[in-house]
PDB file of C-alpha atoms in Angstrom:
ATOM      1  CA  MET A  45      42.830  44.015   9.364  1.00 75.00           C
ATOM      2  CA  PRO A  46      40.987  47.235  10.056  1.00 81.00           C
ATOM      3  CA  ASN A  47      37.820  47.190  11.880  1.00 86.00           C
ATOM      4  CA  ILE A  48      35.314  49.064   9.662  1.00 89.00           C
ATOM      5  CA  LYS A  49      31.652  49.639  10.361  1.00 88.00           C
ATOM      6  CA  PRO A  50      28.859  51.844   9.004  1.00 89.00           C
ATOM      7  CA  VAL A  51      28.089  54.845  11.280  1.00 89.00           C
ATOM      8  CA  SER A  52      24.471  53.473  11.459  1.00 89.00           C
ATOM      9  CA  ASP A  53      25.889  50.664  13.736  1.00 87.00           C
ATOM     10  CA  LEU A  54      26.245  53.333  16.478  1.00 84.00           C
ATOM     11  CA  ARG A  55      22.490  52.876  17.074  1.00 88.00           C
ATOM     12  CA  ASN A  56      23.764  49.765  18.959  1.00 86.00           C
ATOM     13  CA  TYR A  57      26.917  51.515  20.274  1.00 80.00           C
ATOM     14  CA  ASN A  58      27.654  48.752  22.871  1.00 84.00           C
ATOM     15  CA  GLU A  59      28.409  46.446  19.981  1.00 78.00           C
ATOM     16  CA  VAL A  60      30.772  48.936  18.403  1.00 77.00           C
ATOM     17  CA  LEU A  61      32.485  49.725  21.725  1.00 78.00           C
ATOM     18  CA  LYS A  62      33.160  46.097  22.437  1.00 78.00           C
ATOM     19  CA  ASP A  63      35.235  45.940  19.118  1.00 72.00           C
ATOM     20  CA  ILE A  64      37.541  48.693  20.319  1.00 72.00           C
ATOM     21  CA  SER A  65      40.800  47.627  21.830  1.00 74.00           C
ATOM     22  CA  VAL A  66      44.209  49.246  22.424  1.00 76.00           C
ATOM     23  CA  GLY A  67      45.995  49.677  19.175  1.00 81.00           C
ATOM     24  CA  GLU A  68      42.932  48.691  17.104  1.00 85.00           C
ATOM     25  CA  PRO A  69      40.530  51.630  16.352  1.00 87.00           C
ATOM     26  CA  VAL A  70      37.083  51.244  14.818  1.00 87.00           C
ATOM     27  CA  PHE A  71      36.604  53.198  11.529  1.00 91.00           C
ATOM     28  CA  LEU A  72      33.133  54.437  10.733  1.00 91.00           C
ATOM     29  CA  THR A  73      31.880  55.011   7.316  1.00 93.00           C
ATOM     30  CA  LYS A  74      29.066  57.338   6.141  1.00 93.00           C
ATOM     31  CA  ASN A  75      27.633  56.696   2.684  1.00 93.00           C
ATOM     32  CA  GLY A  76      30.365  54.069   2.024  1.00 91.00           C
ATOM     33  CA  ARG A  77      33.270  56.537   2.742  1.00 93.00           C
ATOM     34  CA  GLY A  78      35.523  56.819   5.740  1.00 93.00           C
ATOM     35  CA  ARG A  79      34.226  59.407   8.184  1.00 94.00           C
ATOM     36  CA  TYR A  80      35.164  58.829  11.799  1.00 92.00           C
ATOM     37  CA  ALA A  81      37.631  56.774  13.981  1.00 90.00           C
ATOM     38  CA  ILE A  82      37.008  55.641  17.423  1.00 87.00           C
ATOM     39  CA  LEU A  83      40.113  55.094  19.510  1.00 87.00           C
ATOM     40  CA  ASP A  84      40.827  53.739  22.880  1.00 85.00           C
ATOM     41  CA  LEU A  85      41.563  56.682  25.243  1.00 89.00           C
ATOM     42  CA  ASP A  86      45.105  55.633  25.830  1.00 90.00           C
ATOM     43  CA  ASP A  87      45.871  55.541  22.099  1.00 89.00           C
ATOM     44  CA  TYR A  88      44.256  58.889  21.750  1.00 92.00           C
ATOM     45  CA  GLU A  89      46.436  60.418  24.501  1.00 95.00           C
ATOM     46  CA  LYS A  90      49.569  58.988  22.962  1.00 94.00           C
ATOM     47  CA  THR A  91      48.757  60.334  19.614  1.00 94.00           C
ATOM     48  CA  TYR A  92      47.898  63.712  20.984  1.00 97.00           C
ATOM     49  CA  ALA A  93      51.189  63.798  22.975  1.00 98.00           C
ATOM     50  CA  THR A  94      53.173  62.774  19.868  1.00 98.00           C
ATOM     51  CA  LEU A  95      51.542  65.573  17.828  1.00 97.00           C
ATOM     52  CA  GLN A  96      52.310  68.128  20.517  1.00 98.00           C
ATOM     53  CA  LEU A  97      56.054  66.977  20.584  1.00 98.00           C
ATOM     54  CA  LEU A  98      56.354  67.136  16.768  1.00 98.00           C
ATOM     55  CA  THR A  99      54.791  70.626  16.761  1.00 97.00           C
ATOM     56  CA  GLU A 100      57.345  71.768  19.483  1.00 97.00           C
ATOM     57  CA  LEU A 101      60.192  70.147  17.486  1.00 97.00           C
ATOM     58  CA  GLN A 102      59.126  71.854  14.312  1.00 97.00           C
ATOM     59  CA  SER A 103      58.891  75.236  16.172  1.00 96.00           C
ATOM     60  CA  GLY A 104      62.488  74.720  17.393  1.00 93.00           C
ATOM     61  CA  ARG A 105      63.640  73.798  13.912  1.00 95.00           C
ATOM     62  CA  THR A 106      61.969  76.897  12.432  1.00 96.00           C
ATOM     63  CA  SER A 107      63.582  79.055  15.091  1.00 94.00           C
ATOM     64  CA  GLY A 108      66.974  77.553  14.561  1.00 93.00           C
ATOM     65  CA  LEU A 109      66.784  78.095  10.809  1.00 95.00           C
ATOM     66  CA  ARG A 110      65.552  81.636  11.252  1.00 96.00           C
ATOM     67  CA  ASP A 111      67.815  82.817  14.234  1.00 94.00           C
ATOM     68  CA  GLY A 112      70.652  80.351  14.117  1.00 94.00           C
ATOM     69  CA  TYR A 113      71.293  77.354  16.375  1.00 93.00           C
ATOM     70  CA  SER A 114      72.978  77.504  19.704  1.00 91.00           C
ATOM     71  CA  SER A 115      76.272  75.608  20.264  1.00 91.00           C
ATOM     72  CA  LEU A 116      76.558  72.884  22.833  1.00 91.00           C
ATOM     73  CA  ASP A 117      78.678  75.150  24.979  1.00 91.00           C
ATOM     74  CA  GLU A 118      75.993  77.885  24.808  1.00 91.00           C
ATOM     75  CA  VAL A 119      73.238  75.474  25.726  1.00 90.00           C
ATOM     76  CA  GLU A 120      75.276  74.026  28.685  1.00 92.00           C
ATOM     77  CA  ALA A 121      76.033  77.651  29.959  1.00 93.00           C
ATOM     78  CA  ARG A 122      72.376  78.616  29.733  1.00 91.00           C
ATOM     79  CA  LEU A 123      71.337  75.424  31.619  1.00 93.00           C
ATOM     80  CA  GLY A 124      74.291  75.464  34.028  1.00 92.00           C
ATOM     81  CA  ILE A 125      75.449  71.939  33.103  1.00 92.00           C
ATOM     82  CA  SER A 126      78.554  70.320  31.784  1.00 83.00           C
ATOM     83  CA  HIS A 127      78.832  67.192  29.621  1.00 74.00           C
ATOM     84  CA  ASP A 128      82.248  66.184  31.075  1.00 69.00           C
TER      85      ASP A 128
END
């Protein structure tokens, strides 16, 4: 179950911070609506790395659609490797 608290609880931030654990963010509301999320730093870093990877994959896909994809042989020749 999500951990949801009003942003006013940050006045006593130690209580809010003790409720944060890996994989379980605390969601803060303002005027009854979701406004912020507090994450464990490890979770934030994993999420950020995932977004960067997805951005790079999308860039590669866009490039492939626009300019054409390389064959396996072309990639191996460019990298100097063989899949034998």
